[in-house]
CSV table of C-alpha atoms in Angstrom, one decimal:
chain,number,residue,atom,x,y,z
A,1,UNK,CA,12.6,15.6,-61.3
A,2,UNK,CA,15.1,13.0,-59.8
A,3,UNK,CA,15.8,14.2,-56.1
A,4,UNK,CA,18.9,11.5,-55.8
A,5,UNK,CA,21.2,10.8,-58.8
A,6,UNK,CA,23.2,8.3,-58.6
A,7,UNK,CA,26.8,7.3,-60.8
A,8,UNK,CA,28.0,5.4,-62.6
A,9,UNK,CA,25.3,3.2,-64.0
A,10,UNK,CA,27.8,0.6,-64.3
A,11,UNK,CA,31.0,-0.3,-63.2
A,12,UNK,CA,33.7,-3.3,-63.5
A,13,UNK,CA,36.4,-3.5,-60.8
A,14,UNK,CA,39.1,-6.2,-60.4
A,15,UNK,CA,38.8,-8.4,-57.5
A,16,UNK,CA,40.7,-6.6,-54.9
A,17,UNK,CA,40.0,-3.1,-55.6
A,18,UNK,CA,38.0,-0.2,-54.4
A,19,UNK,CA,34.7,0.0,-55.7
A,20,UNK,CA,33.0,3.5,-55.7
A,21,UNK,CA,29.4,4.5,-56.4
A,22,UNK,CA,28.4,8.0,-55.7
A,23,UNK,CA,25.2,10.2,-55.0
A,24,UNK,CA,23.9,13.3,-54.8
A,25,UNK,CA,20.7,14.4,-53.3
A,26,UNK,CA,18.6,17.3,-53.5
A,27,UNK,CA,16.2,18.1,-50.9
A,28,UNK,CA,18.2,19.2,-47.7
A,29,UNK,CA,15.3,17.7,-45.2
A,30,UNK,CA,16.4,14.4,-46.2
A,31,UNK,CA,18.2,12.6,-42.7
A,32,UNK,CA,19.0,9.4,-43.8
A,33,UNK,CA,20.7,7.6,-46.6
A,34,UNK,CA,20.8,3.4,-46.9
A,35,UNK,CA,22.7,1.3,-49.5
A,36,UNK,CA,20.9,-1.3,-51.0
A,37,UNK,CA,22.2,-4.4,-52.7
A,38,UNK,CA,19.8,-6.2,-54.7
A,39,UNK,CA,21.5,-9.7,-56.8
A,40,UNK,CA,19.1,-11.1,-59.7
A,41,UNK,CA,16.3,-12.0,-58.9
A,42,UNK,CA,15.9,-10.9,-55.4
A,43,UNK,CA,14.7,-7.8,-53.8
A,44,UNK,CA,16.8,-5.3,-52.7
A,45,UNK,CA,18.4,-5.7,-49.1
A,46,UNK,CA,19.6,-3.0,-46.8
A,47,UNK,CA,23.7,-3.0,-47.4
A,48,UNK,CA,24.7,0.0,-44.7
A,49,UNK,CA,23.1,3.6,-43.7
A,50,UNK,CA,24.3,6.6,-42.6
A,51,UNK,CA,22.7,10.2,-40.6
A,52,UNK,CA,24.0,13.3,-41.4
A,53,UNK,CA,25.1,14.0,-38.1
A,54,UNK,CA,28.6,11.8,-39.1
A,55,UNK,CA,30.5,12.1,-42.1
A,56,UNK,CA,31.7,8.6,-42.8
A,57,UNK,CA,30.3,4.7,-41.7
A,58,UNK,CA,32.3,1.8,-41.6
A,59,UNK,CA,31.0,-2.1,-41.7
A,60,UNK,CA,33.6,-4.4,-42.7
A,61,UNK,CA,34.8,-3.7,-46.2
A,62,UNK,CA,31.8,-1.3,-47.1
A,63,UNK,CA,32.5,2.6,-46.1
A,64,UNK,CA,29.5,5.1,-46.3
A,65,UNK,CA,31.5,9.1,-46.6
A,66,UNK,CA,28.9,11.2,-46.2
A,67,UNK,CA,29.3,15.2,-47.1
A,68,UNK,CA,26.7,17.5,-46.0
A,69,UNK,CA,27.6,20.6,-47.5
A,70,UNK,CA,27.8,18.9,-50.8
A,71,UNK,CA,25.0,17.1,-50.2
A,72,UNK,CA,26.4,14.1,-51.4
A,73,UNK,CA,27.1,10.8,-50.6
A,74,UNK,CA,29.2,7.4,-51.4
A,75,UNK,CA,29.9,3.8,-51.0
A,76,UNK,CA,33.0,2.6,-51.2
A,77,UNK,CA,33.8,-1.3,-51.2
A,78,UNK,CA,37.4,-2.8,-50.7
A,79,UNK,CA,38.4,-5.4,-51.3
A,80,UNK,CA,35.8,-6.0,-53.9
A,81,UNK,CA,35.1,-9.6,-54.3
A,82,UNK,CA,33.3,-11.3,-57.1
A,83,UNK,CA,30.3,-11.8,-55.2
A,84,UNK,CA,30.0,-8.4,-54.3
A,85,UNK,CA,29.1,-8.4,-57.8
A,86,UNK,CA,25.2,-6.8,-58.1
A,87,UNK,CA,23.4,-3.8,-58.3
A,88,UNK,CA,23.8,-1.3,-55.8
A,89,UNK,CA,20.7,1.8,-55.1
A,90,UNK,CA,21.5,4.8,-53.1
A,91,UNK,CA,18.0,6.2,-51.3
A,92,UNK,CA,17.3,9.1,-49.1
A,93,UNK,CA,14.2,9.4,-46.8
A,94,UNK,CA,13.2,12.0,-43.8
A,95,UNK,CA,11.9,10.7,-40.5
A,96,UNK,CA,15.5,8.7,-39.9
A,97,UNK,CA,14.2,6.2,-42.5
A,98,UNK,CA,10.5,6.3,-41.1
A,99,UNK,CA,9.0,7.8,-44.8
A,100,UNK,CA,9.1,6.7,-48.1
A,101,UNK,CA,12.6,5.6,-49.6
A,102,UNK,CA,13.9,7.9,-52.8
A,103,UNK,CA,16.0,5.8,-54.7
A,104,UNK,CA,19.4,6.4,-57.1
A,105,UNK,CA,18.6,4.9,-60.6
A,106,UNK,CA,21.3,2.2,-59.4
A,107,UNK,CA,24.8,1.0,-60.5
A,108,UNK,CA,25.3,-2.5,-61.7
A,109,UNK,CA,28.8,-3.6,-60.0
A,110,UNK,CA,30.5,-6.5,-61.8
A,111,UNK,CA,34.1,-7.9,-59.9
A,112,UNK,CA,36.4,-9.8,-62.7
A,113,UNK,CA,38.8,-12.3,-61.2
B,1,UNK,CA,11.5,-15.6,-39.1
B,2,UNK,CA,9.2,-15.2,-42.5
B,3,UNK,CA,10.8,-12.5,-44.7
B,4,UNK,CA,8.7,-10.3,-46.9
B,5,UNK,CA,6.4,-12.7,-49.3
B,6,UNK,CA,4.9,-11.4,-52.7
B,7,UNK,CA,2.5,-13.1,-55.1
B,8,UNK,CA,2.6,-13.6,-57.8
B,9,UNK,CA,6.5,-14.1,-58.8
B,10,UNK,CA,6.0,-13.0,-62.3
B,11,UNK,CA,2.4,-12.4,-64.4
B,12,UNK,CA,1.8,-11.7,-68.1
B,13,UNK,CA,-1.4,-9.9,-69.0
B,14,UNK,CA,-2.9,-8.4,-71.9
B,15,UNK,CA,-3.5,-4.5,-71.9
B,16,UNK,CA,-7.2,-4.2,-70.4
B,17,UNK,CA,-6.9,-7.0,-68.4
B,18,UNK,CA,-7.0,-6.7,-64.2
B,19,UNK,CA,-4.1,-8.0,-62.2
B,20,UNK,CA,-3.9,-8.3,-58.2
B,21,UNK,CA,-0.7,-8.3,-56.7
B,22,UNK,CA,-0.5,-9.5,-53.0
B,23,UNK,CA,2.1,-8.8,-50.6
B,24,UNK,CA,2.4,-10.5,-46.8
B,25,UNK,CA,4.7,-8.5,-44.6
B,26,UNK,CA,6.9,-9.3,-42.3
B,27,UNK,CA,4.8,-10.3,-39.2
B,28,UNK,CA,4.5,-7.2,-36.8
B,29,UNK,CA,5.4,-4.8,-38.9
B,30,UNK,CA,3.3,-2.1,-39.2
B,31,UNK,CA,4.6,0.1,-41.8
B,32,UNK,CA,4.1,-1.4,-45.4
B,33,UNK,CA,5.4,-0.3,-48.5
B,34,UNK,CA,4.8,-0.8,-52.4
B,35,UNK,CA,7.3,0.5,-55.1
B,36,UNK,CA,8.3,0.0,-58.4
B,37,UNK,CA,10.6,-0.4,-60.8
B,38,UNK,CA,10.3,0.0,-64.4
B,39,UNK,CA,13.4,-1.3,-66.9
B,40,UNK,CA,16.6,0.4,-66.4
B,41,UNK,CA,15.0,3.3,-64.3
B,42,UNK,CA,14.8,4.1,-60.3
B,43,UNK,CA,12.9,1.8,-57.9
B,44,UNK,CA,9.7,4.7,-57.1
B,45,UNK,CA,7.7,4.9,-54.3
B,46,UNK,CA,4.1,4.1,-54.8
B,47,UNK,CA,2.4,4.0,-51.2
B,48,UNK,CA,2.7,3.6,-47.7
B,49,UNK,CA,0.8,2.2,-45.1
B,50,UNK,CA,0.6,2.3,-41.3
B,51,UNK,CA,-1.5,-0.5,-40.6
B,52,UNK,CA,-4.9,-0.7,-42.2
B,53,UNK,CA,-4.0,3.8,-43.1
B,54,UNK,CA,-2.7,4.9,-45.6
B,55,UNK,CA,-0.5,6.9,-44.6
B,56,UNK,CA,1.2,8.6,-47.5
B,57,UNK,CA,-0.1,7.8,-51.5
B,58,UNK,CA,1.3,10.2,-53.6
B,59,UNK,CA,3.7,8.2,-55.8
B,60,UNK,CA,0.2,6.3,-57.0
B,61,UNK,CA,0.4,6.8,-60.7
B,62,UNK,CA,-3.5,7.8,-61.7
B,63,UNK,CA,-6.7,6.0,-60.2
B,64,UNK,CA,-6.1,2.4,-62.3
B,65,UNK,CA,-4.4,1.6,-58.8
B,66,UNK,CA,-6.0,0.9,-55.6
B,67,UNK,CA,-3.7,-0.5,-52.9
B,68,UNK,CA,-5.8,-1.9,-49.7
B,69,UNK,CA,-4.6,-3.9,-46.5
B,70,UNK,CA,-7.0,-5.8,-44.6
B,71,UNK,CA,-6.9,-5.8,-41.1
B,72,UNK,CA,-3.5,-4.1,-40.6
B,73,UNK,CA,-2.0,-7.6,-42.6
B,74,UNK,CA,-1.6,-8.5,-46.3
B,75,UNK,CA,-2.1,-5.7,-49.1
B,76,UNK,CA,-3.4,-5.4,-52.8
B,77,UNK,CA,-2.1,-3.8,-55.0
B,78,UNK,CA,-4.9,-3.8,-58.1
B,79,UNK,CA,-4.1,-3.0,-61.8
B,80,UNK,CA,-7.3,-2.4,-63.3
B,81,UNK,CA,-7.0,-1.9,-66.6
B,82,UNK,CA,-3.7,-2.6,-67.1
B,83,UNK,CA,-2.0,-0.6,-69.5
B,84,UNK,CA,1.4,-1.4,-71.6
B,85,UNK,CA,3.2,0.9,-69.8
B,86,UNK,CA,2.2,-0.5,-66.3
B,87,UNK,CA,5.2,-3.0,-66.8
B,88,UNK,CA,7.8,-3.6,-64.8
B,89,UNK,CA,8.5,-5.1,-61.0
B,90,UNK,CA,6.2,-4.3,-57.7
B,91,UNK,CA,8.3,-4.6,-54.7
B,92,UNK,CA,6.7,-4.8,-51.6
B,93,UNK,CA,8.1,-3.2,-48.6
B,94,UNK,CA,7.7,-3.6,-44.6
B,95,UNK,CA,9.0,-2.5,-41.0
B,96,UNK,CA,8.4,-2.0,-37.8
B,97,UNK,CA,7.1,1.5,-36.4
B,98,UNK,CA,9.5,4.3,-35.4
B,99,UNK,CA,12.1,5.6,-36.8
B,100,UNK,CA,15.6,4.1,-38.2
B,101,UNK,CA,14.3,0.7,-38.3
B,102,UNK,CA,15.0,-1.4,-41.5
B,103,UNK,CA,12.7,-1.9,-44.1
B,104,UNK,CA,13.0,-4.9,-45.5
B,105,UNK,CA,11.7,-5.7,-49.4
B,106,UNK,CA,10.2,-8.9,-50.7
B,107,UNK,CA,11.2,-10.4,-54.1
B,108,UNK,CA,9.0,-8.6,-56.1
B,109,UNK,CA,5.9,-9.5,-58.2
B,110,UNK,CA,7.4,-9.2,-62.3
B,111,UNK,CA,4.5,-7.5,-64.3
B,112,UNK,CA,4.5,-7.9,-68.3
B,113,UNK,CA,1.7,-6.1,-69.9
B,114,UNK,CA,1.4,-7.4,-73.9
């Protein structure tokens, strides 16, 4: 049983336009959801997170909209950039991030120039 | 500051054989983590340790694994036997204690099982 599903599993954007990955999630005691961007060969590294107690984060050109009654969530990139290019994980965890992470099966982001 | 560290980088082993991952967190964290990720599928949570506890092990797969960390510092994660379908990558996790803090993953340890 996958508690977060995450779409697409792949996506290609042209450099300048809006990227969008989205998620969906399962267990309502879940209270906060990270972005992770992991390039080859590295691990994955914390992008941008978001409680539930807001409906949408902004840091720079990444945007976190959050929707709590659809208990779903998505990042949305502008801008996109060819070194945005990498694979992206959605996770959920209780606590405020203080439990174990529950991962998206992740999106693999290519930017063409 | 030292980020997570995980050894080895990448190991090839023959099913039956006994691998030992290590993983050195970041200093002073407390909470330390171990996932992984087989091809193509989520990254999934194996344990979780507060200090030398473990504080939450129910993503452990069957009793071939044994995670341990000495001393509050550096964890093991044992494979023993290893099996063909043990392959894929270990990532090791750490942060500080309390809540909303950032874990931060290392590299990851590449396991091939032939």
């Amino acid at each position: 049983q996958q508690q977060v599903k995450q779409s697409p599993q792949s996506l290609i954007v042209q450099k300048g336009g809006i990227s969008i990955i989205n998620c969906a999630y399962e267990n309502t005691a879940f209270d906060y959801f990270p972005w992770y961007q992991q390039f080859p060969g590295k691990g994955p590294a914390l992008l941008i997170a978001i409680r539930p107690d807001v409906s949408e984060k902004k840091e720079g050109r990444f945007t976190i909209s959050f929707n709590k009654s659809a208990k779903q969530f998505s990042l949305h990139i502008m801008d996109s950039q060819p070194g945005d290019s990498a694979t992206y994980f959605c996770a959920a965890s209780r606590s405020f991030g203080n439990e174990k992470l529950t991962f998206g099966t992740g999106t693999r982001l290519t930017i063409i120039p | 500051e030292a980020g997570v560290t995980q050894f080895p980088s990448h190991s090839v082993i023959e099913k039956g054989q006994t691998v030992t991952l290590r993983c050195d967190p970041i200093s002073g964290h407390d909470n330390l983590y171990w996932y992984r990720r087989v091809m193509g599928k989520e990254i999934k949570f194996l344990l979780h340790f507060v200090k030398e506890s473990k504080q939450d092990e129910s993503g452990m797969p069957n009793n071939r694994f044994l995670a341990e960390r000495t001393g509050g510092t550096y964890s093991t994660l044992k494979v023993q036997p290893a099996e063909l379908e043990d392959s894929g990558v270990y990532f090791c996790a750490s942060s500080q204690g309390g809540a909303g803090n950032t874990i931060y993953f290392g590299e990851g340890s590449w396991l091939t099982v032939v």
